[in-house]
Amino acid sequence: MNKFFLDLGVQPLANNFLKKYSAKQPKYNLKLYFNTKSKMVSISKRIPSSVMFNSKYPYRSSMSSTMRTSFKELSSEIKKKFNPKLLLEIGSNDGALLNNFDKDKAIGVEPCKNLAKITKAKRYYTYDDYWDFKLSSEIKKKFKEVDLIYSANTLTHISNLNEVFKSLKLILSDEGCLIIEDPSLLECIKKNSYDQFYNEHIYVFSAIALTNLLKKFNLEIFDIKNLPTHGGSLRYFIKKRSNKKYNVKFSVKKQIDKEIKNGLDKFITYKDFATKSTKSKKLFLEILKKIKKDNKKIIGYGATAKAVTVLNYCNIDHDLIKNFTDTTPEKINTFLPGKNIKILGYKKDILKKYDYAFLGAWNFKKEIFAKEKNFLKKGGRFITHLPLPKII
Ligand code: DWN
Ligand code: SAH
C-alpha cells in the first residue's frame, strides 16, 4: 500500500528553463509516498517522459570536473574488472562516460536528441530513443547480447520499472553485469535532502527496495559501493541469479543492515523526514528574510533541479534570491523554473557583487569552494539548506 508522507507543493518541470519568465508555465503536485510492501519511495504525479526529456533538455553530465572524474575512474574499473566486449549505457547524456571507451566497444541510449547528437558526432553508436522493451529488442537484433550495461541517474526517472527490468534482462548476457547508480535514499534521509525529489526523480532507491524489485526478475545485487557523488549515491552491481561467475559480497548485507538500522523499511522514518523538511523550510525563509532586511544580496550558485524543488517548495522568488549563476550554456539567460529569477552565465568574480551565495549545487561543494576561494577570502559567505539551513 502507498502511504503519503510529504507534500512539496506545486512544482514546475525541473528542467524547464524558459527564455522569458512565465507565471503560467505548467506546474504539478509533488507528493511523496512510501510503499509499505515493496518499501519503494516514489512521487505520485507521473509526467510522460516525452514531456520532460525532449530535444531541448539542458542538463549536461560533463559540466563538473567531479562527475567527469567519477565516470573516468569507473571506466578504468570496468575495463580492469569486466573487460566487456560491448558496453551499453542507458541515459548516456552528453557522453561523459562513453568518452572513456573505444567507439566500437560502447553504445548509448539517450532520448534527448540535442544530447544524443553530441555522442553521435563522436561516432558512438547512439539510439536517440526511450528505454523500453521495443528498443531492447531492436538492440538485441543488431548487437545480440550485451555483457555490461551501465545506467546512472536514469532508471529512477522511468515510471514503468517492470518494463525497464524486463527489457534489461532480455539483452543482458547470462554471465553479464548490470551496474546502476543513483542517489541513496539513506543519504537523502540522513541529510534531509527533500530536494532529491522532483518530477524527474520518480523514485529514490534504497538497497532494500531495489532487492525486492529485482527478485521479480530473478536478478540480484552482488556488490554495492557507496559514492560521494550527487550528495551520496549507491552503485549497485547486479547479475542474473543463475550467474555463478560472481559471488554475492558482504557489502550487500552491510548496506541493507544499515538501512534497516536507520528505519528505511518503516513508515515512521518518512513521517520524521517530512517533519524535518517542514522545519527546514521555515528556517531557510527566516535566514533569507533576515539577509534581505540587512540589505544584503544573495545569488544562487548552480541552477540545479534540486534548487528548483527548494525554491518552489519554500516560495522563494527574486526579492530573496536576486539571481542564479550556472556554467551550462543552455541555462544561461533563462529563468529558474517556476521563478522570476534570471540565471547569469558564470564568470570569474561574478560573486563579487553579492554578499551571499546559496549553494544550489551543494553536491559539488568541494569543487565550488576550491573555485571560489577569493569570494570566501573577501568575506563572502555560502548558505546551505542541508541538513538544516545555515550560513557556512
Ligand atoms: O538525476 C539527475 C542529475 C544527475 O542531474 C537529473 N534528473 C537532473 C540533474 O540534476 P541537477 O540539476 O540537480 O544536477 P547537478 O549535477 O547537481 O547540477 C549541477 C548544476 O550546477 C549544473 O547546471 C552545472 C552547475 N554548476 C556550476 O554552475 N558551477 C556546477 C558546478 C560544479 C560549478 O562549479
Ligand atoms: N547518466 C547521466 C545523465 C543523468 S540525467 C548522469 O548520470 O550524469 C537523466 C538522463 O536520463 C537524461 O540524459 C535523460 O535523457 C535520460 N532519460 C530519461 N528518461 C529516459 C528513458 N526513458 N530512457 C533512456 N534515458 C532516459
Tab-separated table of C-alpha atoms and ligand atoms in Angstrom:
chain	number	residue	atom	x	y	z
A	1	MET	CA	0.000	0.000	0.000
A	2	ASN	CA	1.238	3.520	-0.858
A	3	LYS	CA	1.235	5.828	2.175
A	4	PHE	CA	1.567	9.589	1.769
A	5	PHE	CA	4.235	11.378	3.826
A	6	LEU	CA	5.275	14.735	2.327
A	7	ASP	CA	3.712	17.429	0.152
A	8	LEU	CA	6.336	19.536	-1.681
A	9	GLY	CA	3.712	21.810	-3.189
A	10	VAL	CA	3.171	22.614	-6.841
A	11	GLN	CA	6.315	22.359	-8.881
A	12	PRO	CA	7.237	23.268	-12.472
A	13	LEU	CA	9.173	20.848	-14.669
A	14	ALA	CA	12.587	20.812	-13.011
A	15	ASN	CA	14.467	21.480	-16.246
A	16	ASN	CA	12.041	23.864	-17.929
A	17	PHE	CA	14.441	26.782	-18.277
A	18	LEU	CA	12.451	29.440	-20.172
A	19	LYS	CA	13.964	32.349	-22.097
A	20	LYS	CA	11.113	34.552	-20.864
A	21	TYR	CA	9.592	34.214	-17.417
A	22	SER	CA	6.024	32.980	-17.479
A	23	ALA	CA	3.853	32.630	-14.397
A	24	LYS	CA	1.664	30.338	-16.465
A	25	GLN	CA	4.181	27.548	-17.076
A	26	PRO	CA	2.751	24.094	-16.271
A	27	LYS	CA	3.009	23.055	-12.638
A	28	TYR	CA	2.230	19.759	-10.988
A	29	ASN	CA	1.644	18.491	-7.465
A	30	LEU	CA	4.702	16.902	-5.902
A	31	LYS	CA	3.696	14.435	-3.213
A	32	LEU	CA	5.850	11.678	-1.752
A	33	TYR	CA	4.709	8.154	-0.908
A	34	PHE	CA	6.171	5.075	0.794
A	35	ASN	CA	5.026	1.640	-0.271
A	36	THR	CA	4.686	-0.486	2.861
A	37	LYS	CA	5.081	-3.754	0.922
A	38	SER	CA	7.829	-3.074	-1.621
A	39	LYS	CA	9.459	-0.354	0.582
A	40	MET	CA	9.812	1.834	-2.516
A	41	VAL	CA	9.661	5.620	-2.136
A	42	SER	CA	8.158	7.478	-5.070
A	43	ILE	CA	6.314	10.571	-6.206
A	44	SER	CA	2.658	10.349	-7.185
A	45	LYS	CA	2.297	12.526	-10.275
A	46	ARG	CA	3.912	10.861	-13.304
A	47	ILE	CA	4.683	13.143	-16.222
A	48	PRO	CA	5.282	11.469	-19.612
A	49	SER	CA	8.989	11.048	-20.428
A	50	SER	CA	8.472	12.815	-23.746
A	51	VAL	CA	7.410	15.981	-21.886
A	52	MET	CA	10.447	16.042	-19.597
A	53	PHE	CA	13.146	14.612	-21.839
A	54	ASN	CA	12.929	16.300	-25.206
A	55	SER	CA	15.283	17.802	-27.746
A	56	LYS	CA	15.953	20.817	-25.512
A	57	TYR	CA	16.929	19.029	-22.302
A	58	PRO	CA	19.596	21.265	-20.728
A	59	TYR	CA	21.324	19.028	-18.167
A	60	ARG	CA	24.858	18.105	-19.202
A	61	SER	CA	26.735	15.474	-17.199
A	62	SER	CA	30.103	16.859	-18.275
A	63	MET	CA	29.628	20.257	-16.615
A	64	SER	CA	31.517	19.357	-13.442
A	65	SER	CA	35.021	18.032	-13.070
A	66	THR	CA	33.763	15.912	-10.144
A	67	MET	CA	31.465	13.900	-12.442
A	68	ARG	CA	33.962	13.720	-15.299
A	69	THR	CA	36.473	12.225	-12.868
A	70	SER	CA	33.912	9.850	-11.367
A	71	PHE	CA	32.980	8.466	-14.814
A	72	LYS	CA	36.624	8.216	-15.820
A	73	GLU	CA	37.532	6.236	-12.703
A	74	LEU	CA	34.559	3.933	-13.179
A	75	SER	CA	35.556	3.315	-16.803
A	76	SER	CA	39.036	2.153	-15.735
A	77	GLU	CA	37.453	-0.111	-13.110
A	78	ILE	CA	35.048	-1.611	-15.673
A	79	LYS	CA	37.853	-2.286	-18.153
A	80	LYS	CA	40.034	-3.874	-15.475
A	81	LYS	CA	37.381	-5.958	-13.731
A	82	PHE	CA	34.972	-6.849	-16.529
A	83	ASN	CA	36.789	-6.123	-19.792
A	84	PRO	CA	33.443	-6.053	-21.683
A	85	LYS	CA	33.217	-6.845	-25.378
A	86	LEU	CA	30.370	-4.343	-25.546
A	87	LEU	CA	29.086	-1.776	-23.060
A	88	LEU	CA	25.594	-0.320	-23.307
A	89	GLU	CA	24.829	2.886	-21.437
A	90	ILE	CA	21.243	3.938	-20.813
A	91	GLY	CA	20.875	7.682	-20.314
A	92	SER	CA	24.265	8.410	-21.878
A	93	ASN	CA	23.541	12.157	-21.882
A	94	ASP	CA	26.472	14.094	-23.440
A	95	GLY	CA	28.849	11.143	-23.320
A	96	ALA	CA	30.613	11.827	-20.023
A	97	LEU	CA	31.084	8.065	-19.532
A	98	LEU	CA	31.114	6.850	-23.163
A	99	ASN	CA	34.022	9.194	-23.974
A	100	ASN	CA	36.278	6.895	-21.932
A	101	PHE	CA	35.607	3.845	-24.120
A	102	ASP	CA	36.602	2.850	-27.651
A	103	LYS	CA	33.933	3.705	-30.212
A	104	ASP	CA	33.462	0.103	-31.305
A	105	LYS	CA	33.069	-1.116	-27.713
A	106	ALA	CA	30.374	1.173	-26.332
A	107	ILE	CA	26.890	2.215	-27.407
A	108	GLY	CA	24.454	4.687	-25.883
A	109	VAL	CA	20.746	5.241	-25.386
A	110	GLU	CA	19.830	8.890	-24.957
A	111	PRO	CA	16.297	10.099	-25.802
A	112	CYS	CA	17.181	13.806	-25.777
A	113	LYS	CA	18.162	14.419	-29.371
A	114	ASN	CA	20.270	17.506	-28.574
A	115	LEU	CA	22.447	15.299	-26.345
A	116	ALA	CA	22.441	12.130	-28.457
A	117	LYS	CA	23.738	14.334	-31.279
A	118	ILE	CA	26.921	15.008	-29.302
A	119	THR	CA	27.907	11.334	-28.945
A	120	LYS	CA	26.736	10.532	-32.479
A	121	ALA	CA	29.074	13.233	-33.789
A	122	LYS	CA	31.916	11.460	-31.963
A	123	ARG	CA	30.875	8.225	-33.731
A	124	TYR	CA	29.478	6.425	-30.702
A	125	TYR	CA	26.500	4.369	-31.875
A	126	THR	CA	23.658	6.183	-30.057
A	127	TYR	CA	19.943	5.385	-30.029
A	128	ASP	CA	18.016	8.641	-29.523
A	129	ASP	CA	15.056	6.854	-28.004
A	130	TYR	CA	13.453	5.938	-24.664
A	131	TRP	CA	14.480	2.717	-22.955
A	132	ASP	CA	11.715	0.129	-23.318
A	133	PHE	CA	11.105	-3.430	-24.484
A	134	LYS	CA	10.833	-2.427	-28.123
A	135	LEU	CA	14.203	-0.666	-28.061
A	136	SER	CA	15.841	-3.504	-26.147
A	137	SER	CA	14.569	-5.987	-28.783
A	138	GLU	CA	15.929	-3.757	-31.536
A	139	ILE	CA	19.359	-3.556	-29.883
A	140	LYS	CA	19.346	-7.319	-29.330
A	141	LYS	CA	18.683	-7.888	-33.013
A	142	LYS	CA	21.668	-5.773	-34.023
A	143	PHE	CA	24.199	-6.455	-31.249
A	144	LYS	CA	22.950	-9.796	-29.836
A	145	GLU	CA	23.724	-9.811	-26.128
A	146	VAL	CA	25.500	-7.208	-24.047
A	147	ASP	CA	27.909	-8.196	-21.289
A	148	LEU	CA	27.958	-4.864	-19.497
A	149	ILE	CA	25.057	-2.468	-19.068
A	150	TYR	CA	25.517	0.781	-17.167
A	151	SER	CA	22.947	3.343	-16.168
A	152	ALA	CA	23.395	6.286	-13.812
A	153	ASN	CA	20.647	8.591	-12.607
A	154	THR	CA	18.266	7.353	-15.281
A	155	LEU	CA	16.245	4.250	-14.343
A	156	THR	CA	14.765	6.149	-11.370
A	157	HIS	CA	13.418	8.571	-13.991
A	158	ILE	CA	11.273	5.911	-15.702
A	159	SER	CA	7.814	5.205	-14.318
A	160	ASN	CA	7.368	1.617	-15.502
A	161	LEU	CA	10.139	-0.236	-13.661
A	162	ASN	CA	8.692	-3.614	-14.618
A	163	GLU	CA	9.267	-2.853	-18.275
A	164	VAL	CA	12.690	-1.357	-17.503
A	165	PHE	CA	13.975	-4.561	-15.891
A	166	LYS	CA	12.210	-6.924	-18.285
A	167	SER	CA	13.985	-5.093	-21.111
A	168	LEU	CA	17.331	-5.178	-19.323
A	169	LYS	CA	17.036	-8.902	-18.724
A	170	LEU	CA	16.291	-9.503	-22.373
A	171	ILE	CA	19.623	-8.148	-23.502
A	172	LEU	CA	21.992	-8.879	-20.599
A	173	SER	CA	24.153	-11.928	-21.309
A	174	ASP	CA	23.987	-14.862	-18.856
A	175	GLU	CA	27.390	-14.011	-17.423
A	176	GLY	CA	26.920	-10.271	-17.841
A	177	CYS	CA	26.808	-7.478	-15.291
A	178	LEU	CA	24.383	-4.619	-14.899
A	179	ILE	CA	25.660	-1.583	-12.993
A	180	ILE	CA	23.239	1.064	-11.861
A	181	GLU	CA	23.998	4.179	-9.882
A	182	ASP	CA	21.551	6.551	-8.205
A	183	PRO	CA	21.194	8.808	-5.167
A	184	SER	CA	20.994	6.767	-1.973
A	185	LEU	CA	17.725	7.049	-0.091
A	186	LEU	CA	19.604	6.568	3.183
A	187	GLU	CA	21.869	9.552	2.478
A	188	CYS	CA	18.863	11.558	1.370
A	189	ILE	CA	17.057	10.837	4.658
A	190	LYS	CA	20.189	11.444	6.744
A	191	LYS	CA	20.922	14.779	5.037
A	192	ASN	CA	17.267	15.747	4.955
A	193	SER	CA	17.639	16.445	1.238
A	194	TYR	CA	13.989	16.640	0.272
A	195	ASP	CA	15.293	18.330	-2.882
A	196	GLN	CA	16.261	14.924	-4.322
A	197	PHE	CA	12.564	14.749	-5.178
A	198	TYR	CA	11.301	16.491	-8.306
A	199	ASN	CA	9.212	15.398	-11.256
A	200	GLU	CA	12.169	13.654	-12.979
A	201	HIS	CA	13.044	11.672	-9.852
A	202	ILE	CA	10.064	9.354	-9.784
A	203	TYR	CA	11.885	7.004	-7.391
A	204	VAL	CA	14.746	7.310	-4.931
A	205	PHE	CA	16.103	3.783	-4.474
A	206	SER	CA	17.204	2.069	-1.304
A	207	ALA	CA	19.083	-1.252	-1.441
A	208	ILE	CA	16.069	-2.782	0.341
A	209	ALA	CA	13.523	-1.654	-2.268
A	210	LEU	CA	15.782	-2.468	-5.201
A	211	THR	CA	16.416	-6.003	-3.868
A	212	ASN	CA	12.640	-6.541	-3.620
A	213	LEU	CA	12.123	-5.307	-7.156
A	214	LEU	CA	14.949	-7.374	-8.681
A	215	LYS	CA	13.613	-10.611	-7.161
A	216	LYS	CA	10.685	-10.469	-9.591
A	217	PHE	CA	13.135	-10.736	-12.485
A	218	ASN	CA	15.482	-13.324	-10.986
A	219	LEU	CA	18.133	-10.654	-10.755
A	220	GLU	CA	20.259	-9.946	-7.666
A	221	ILE	CA	22.703	-7.360	-6.359
A	222	PHE	CA	26.158	-8.866	-5.820
A	223	ASP	CA	28.097	-5.777	-4.734
A	224	ILE	CA	27.326	-2.234	-3.553
A	225	LYS	CA	29.618	0.775	-3.404
A	226	ASN	CA	28.858	3.986	-1.547
A	227	LEU	CA	29.879	7.033	-3.562
A	228	PRO	CA	30.131	10.696	-2.562
A	229	THR	CA	28.602	11.884	-5.864
A	230	HIS	CA	25.260	13.708	-6.001
A	231	GLY	CA	25.239	14.039	-2.236
A	232	GLY	CA	25.696	10.299	-1.657
A	233	SER	CA	24.937	7.678	-4.264
A	234	LEU	CA	24.929	3.888	-4.399
A	235	ARG	CA	26.488	1.917	-7.219
A	236	TYR	CA	24.784	-1.478	-7.480
A	237	PHE	CA	26.431	-4.394	-9.293
A	238	ILE	CA	23.674	-6.731	-10.478
A	239	LYS	CA	23.615	-10.171	-12.137
A	240	LYS	CA	21.193	-12.896	-13.093
A	241	ARG	CA	20.591	-15.249	-10.144
A	242	SER	CA	21.761	-18.163	-12.277
A	243	ASN	CA	25.094	-16.422	-12.959
A	244	LYS	CA	27.728	-18.095	-10.767
A	245	LYS	CA	30.633	-16.034	-12.111
A	246	TYR	CA	30.333	-13.530	-9.253
A	247	ASN	CA	29.840	-14.157	-5.543
A	248	VAL	CA	27.456	-12.004	-3.563
A	249	LYS	CA	29.684	-9.778	-1.453
A	250	PHE	CA	29.236	-8.764	2.193
A	251	SER	CA	28.751	-5.143	1.060
A	252	VAL	CA	25.165	-6.019	0.095
A	253	LYS	CA	24.164	-7.281	3.546
A	254	LYS	CA	26.094	-4.435	5.149
A	255	GLN	CA	24.134	-1.779	3.229
A	256	ILE	CA	20.767	-3.445	3.838
A	257	ASP	CA	21.516	-3.818	7.564
A	258	LYS	CA	22.487	-0.139	7.715
A	259	GLU	CA	19.243	0.844	6.013
A	260	ILE	CA	17.182	-1.292	8.397
A	261	LYS	CA	19.049	0.186	11.373
A	262	ASN	CA	18.076	3.638	10.112
A	263	GLY	CA	14.435	2.595	9.697
A	264	LEU	CA	14.191	2.762	5.903
A	265	ASP	CA	11.702	-0.117	5.995
A	266	LYS	CA	9.371	1.774	8.349
A	267	PHE	CA	6.825	4.467	7.597
A	268	ILE	CA	7.612	6.451	10.773
A	269	THR	CA	11.061	7.308	9.327
A	270	TYR	CA	9.392	9.098	6.422
A	271	LYS	CA	6.982	10.938	8.709
A	272	ASP	CA	10.039	12.217	10.646
A	273	PHE	CA	11.669	13.239	7.366
A	274	ALA	CA	8.524	15.206	6.466
A	275	THR	CA	8.539	16.991	9.840
A	276	LYS	CA	12.203	17.918	9.371
A	277	SER	CA	11.544	19.175	5.837
A	278	THR	CA	8.789	21.492	7.071
A	279	LYS	CA	11.143	22.784	9.765
A	280	SER	CA	13.875	23.250	7.169
A	281	LYS	CA	11.570	25.395	5.009
A	282	LYS	CA	10.696	27.661	7.933
A	283	LEU	CA	14.324	28.100	8.991
A	284	PHE	CA	15.526	28.759	5.451
A	285	LEU	CA	12.959	31.512	4.939
A	286	GLU	CA	13.949	33.095	8.259
A	287	ILE	CA	17.607	33.218	7.199
A	288	LEU	CA	16.840	34.680	3.752
A	289	LYS	CA	14.440	37.292	5.141
A	290	LYS	CA	16.981	38.401	7.729
A	291	ILE	CA	19.584	38.877	4.987
A	292	LYS	CA	17.101	40.911	2.948
A	293	LYS	CA	16.334	43.080	5.972
A	294	ASP	CA	20.049	43.781	6.302
A	295	ASN	CA	20.062	44.931	2.654
A	296	LYS	CA	22.477	42.220	1.586
A	297	LYS	CA	22.333	40.407	-1.728
A	298	ILE	CA	22.165	36.674	-2.435
A	299	ILE	CA	22.976	34.792	-5.632
A	300	GLY	CA	22.133	31.125	-6.206
A	301	TYR	CA	25.138	29.025	-7.214
A	302	GLY	CA	24.218	26.160	-9.594
A	303	ALA	CA	20.710	26.205	-11.113
A	304	THR	CA	20.105	22.566	-10.263
A	305	ALA	CA	16.872	20.586	-10.467
A	306	LYS	CA	17.262	20.300	-6.691
A	307	ALA	CA	17.298	24.102	-6.292
A	308	VAL	CA	14.057	24.231	-8.290
A	309	THR	CA	12.430	21.970	-5.691
A	310	VAL	CA	13.762	24.091	-2.820
A	311	LEU	CA	12.698	27.474	-4.211
A	312	ASN	CA	9.269	26.309	-5.301
A	313	TYR	CA	8.608	24.421	-2.056
A	314	CYS	CA	9.737	27.365	0.090
A	315	ASN	CA	8.066	30.015	-2.144
A	316	ILE	CA	11.286	31.942	-2.689
A	317	ASP	CA	11.493	34.455	-5.537
A	318	HIS	CA	13.824	37.235	-6.756
A	319	ASP	CA	13.100	39.508	-3.787
A	320	LEU	CA	15.047	36.999	-1.666
A	321	ILE	CA	17.499	35.494	-4.186
A	322	LYS	CA	18.411	38.058	-6.865
A	323	ASN	CA	19.957	35.793	-9.498
A	324	PHE	CA	21.447	32.390	-10.085
A	325	THR	CA	24.664	31.596	-11.872
A	326	ASP	CA	25.383	28.423	-13.831
A	327	THR	CA	28.013	27.219	-16.285
A	328	THR	CA	25.584	25.295	-18.534
A	329	PRO	CA	25.218	27.183	-21.855
A	330	GLU	CA	21.554	26.087	-22.206
A	331	LYS	CA	20.640	27.530	-18.791
A	332	ILE	CA	22.319	30.917	-19.201
A	333	ASN	CA	19.963	33.904	-19.672
A	334	THR	CA	16.928	31.812	-18.857
A	335	PHE	CA	14.762	31.800	-15.729
A	336	LEU	CA	14.863	29.307	-12.900
A	337	PRO	CA	11.832	27.049	-13.488
A	338	GLY	CA	8.751	28.426	-11.728
A	339	LYS	CA	10.542	31.594	-10.623
A	340	ASN	CA	11.235	35.081	-11.918
A	341	ILE	CA	14.946	34.656	-11.203
A	342	LYS	CA	17.375	35.143	-14.060
A	343	ILE	CA	20.306	32.799	-14.491
A	344	LEU	CA	23.543	34.562	-15.313
A	345	GLY	CA	26.452	32.975	-17.103
A	346	TYR	CA	29.362	32.151	-14.847
A	347	LYS	CA	32.414	34.308	-14.908
A	348	LYS	CA	35.275	34.615	-12.511
A	349	ASP	CA	34.456	37.086	-9.746
A	350	ILE	CA	30.730	37.076	-10.516
A	351	LEU	CA	30.166	36.559	-6.790
A	352	LYS	CA	31.888	39.877	-6.032
A	353	LYS	CA	28.618	41.777	-6.406
A	354	TYR	CA	26.859	39.584	-3.850
A	355	ASP	CA	27.228	39.088	-0.115
A	356	TYR	CA	25.962	35.518	-0.001
A	357	ALA	CA	25.764	32.568	-2.376
A	358	PHE	CA	23.119	29.902	-1.903
A	359	LEU	CA	24.609	26.502	-2.744
A	360	GLY	CA	22.114	25.186	-5.294
A	361	ALA	CA	24.739	22.645	-6.372
A	362	TRP	CA	25.521	21.603	-2.776
A	363	ASN	CA	26.622	18.211	-4.083
A	364	PHE	CA	29.648	19.945	-5.653
A	365	LYS	CA	30.523	21.918	-2.532
A	366	LYS	CA	34.164	20.808	-2.546
A	367	GLU	CA	34.676	21.723	-6.207
A	368	ILE	CA	32.887	25.063	-5.768
A	369	PHE	CA	34.682	26.062	-2.558
A	370	ALA	CA	38.021	25.370	-4.221
A	371	LYS	CA	36.987	27.580	-7.154
A	372	GLU	CA	35.612	30.431	-5.049
A	373	LYS	CA	38.477	30.958	-2.605
A	374	ASN	CA	38.514	34.682	-3.415
A	375	PHE	CA	34.870	35.179	-2.513
A	376	LEU	CA	35.427	33.440	0.800
A	377	LYS	CA	38.643	35.389	1.452
A	378	LYS	CA	36.843	38.680	0.911
A	379	GLY	CA	34.188	37.844	3.469
A	380	GLY	CA	31.571	36.332	1.157
A	381	ARG	CA	29.564	33.515	2.718
A	382	PHE	CA	27.749	30.488	1.375
A	383	ILE	CA	24.310	29.403	2.518
A	384	THR	CA	23.237	25.779	2.519
A	385	HIS	CA	19.846	24.318	3.338
A	386	LEU	CA	21.229	20.911	4.366
A	387	PRO	CA	20.873	19.108	6.737
A	388	LEU	CA	19.287	22.233	8.230
A	389	PRO	CA	19.637	25.715	6.708
A	390	LYS	CA	22.682	27.689	7.826
A	391	ILE	CA	25.310	30.184	6.733
A	392	ILE	CA	28.691	28.477	6.314
B	1	DWN	O1	19.387	12.935	-11.945
B	1	DWN	C1	19.693	13.983	-12.469
B	1	DWN	C2	21.026	14.555	-12.165
B	1	DWN	C3	22.144	13.601	-12.426
B	1	DWN	O2	21.238	15.712	-12.905
B	1	DWN	C4	18.812	14.704	-13.409
B	1	DWN	N1	17.462	14.325	-13.179
B	1	DWN	C5	18.924	16.188	-13.416
B	1	DWN	C6	20.222	16.712	-12.890
B	1	DWN	O3	20.007	17.152	-11.568
B	1	DWN	P1	20.664	18.505	-11.015
B	1	DWN	O4	20.331	19.616	-11.916
B	1	DWN	O5	20.295	18.630	-9.585
B	1	DWN	O6	22.200	18.070	-11.199
B	1	DWN	P2	23.605	18.612	-10.727
B	1	DWN	O7	24.605	17.725	-11.325
B	1	DWN	O8	23.675	18.799	-9.275
B	1	DWN	O9	23.696	20.043	-11.435
B	1	DWN	C7	24.761	20.895	-11.206
B	1	DWN	C8	24.479	22.233	-11.870
B	1	DWN	O10	25.364	23.192	-11.338
B	1	DWN	C9	24.697	22.208	-13.370
B	1	DWN	O11	23.730	23.023	-14.000
B	1	DWN	C10	26.077	22.809	-13.540
B	1	DWN	C11	26.143	23.771	-12.376
B	1	DWN	N2	27.491	24.025	-11.865
B	1	DWN	C12	28.013	25.312	-11.934
B	1	DWN	O12	27.347	26.226	-12.438
B	1	DWN	N3	29.264	25.536	-11.450
B	1	DWN	C13	28.198	23.013	-11.306
B	1	DWN	C14	29.456	23.232	-10.818
B	1	DWN	C15	30.260	22.127	-10.191
B	1	DWN	C16	30.025	24.538	-10.897
B	1	DWN	O13	31.158	24.795	-10.478
B	2	SAH	N1	23.534	9.414	-16.889
B	2	SAH	C1	23.816	10.809	-16.791
B	2	SAH	C2	22.593	11.698	-17.024
B	2	SAH	C3	21.597	11.760	-15.916
B	2	SAH	S1	20.288	12.921	-16.254
B	2	SAH	C4	24.469	11.143	-15.483
B	2	SAH	O1	24.434	10.351	-14.543
B	2	SAH	O2	25.040	12.232	-15.381
B	2	SAH	C5	18.980	11.823	-16.659
B	2	SAH	C6	19.162	11.213	-18.032
B	2	SAH	O3	18.182	10.186	-18.206
B	2	SAH	C7	18.941	12.213	-19.171
B	2	SAH	O4	20.053	12.205	-20.014
B	2	SAH	C8	17.664	11.689	-19.821
B	2	SAH	O5	17.541	11.962	-21.175
B	2	SAH	C9	17.737	10.200	-19.533
B	2	SAH	N2	16.436	9.517	-19.613
B	2	SAH	C10	15.281	9.903	-19.069
B	2	SAH	N3	14.293	9.052	-19.378
B	2	SAH	C11	14.851	8.073	-20.128
B	2	SAH	C12	14.343	6.899	-20.763
B	2	SAH	N4	13.056	6.564	-20.690
B	2	SAH	N5	15.210	6.120	-21.446
B	2	SAH	C13	16.516	6.448	-21.532
B	2	SAH	N6	17.049	7.560	-20.962
B	2	SAH	C14	16.228	8.356	-20.276
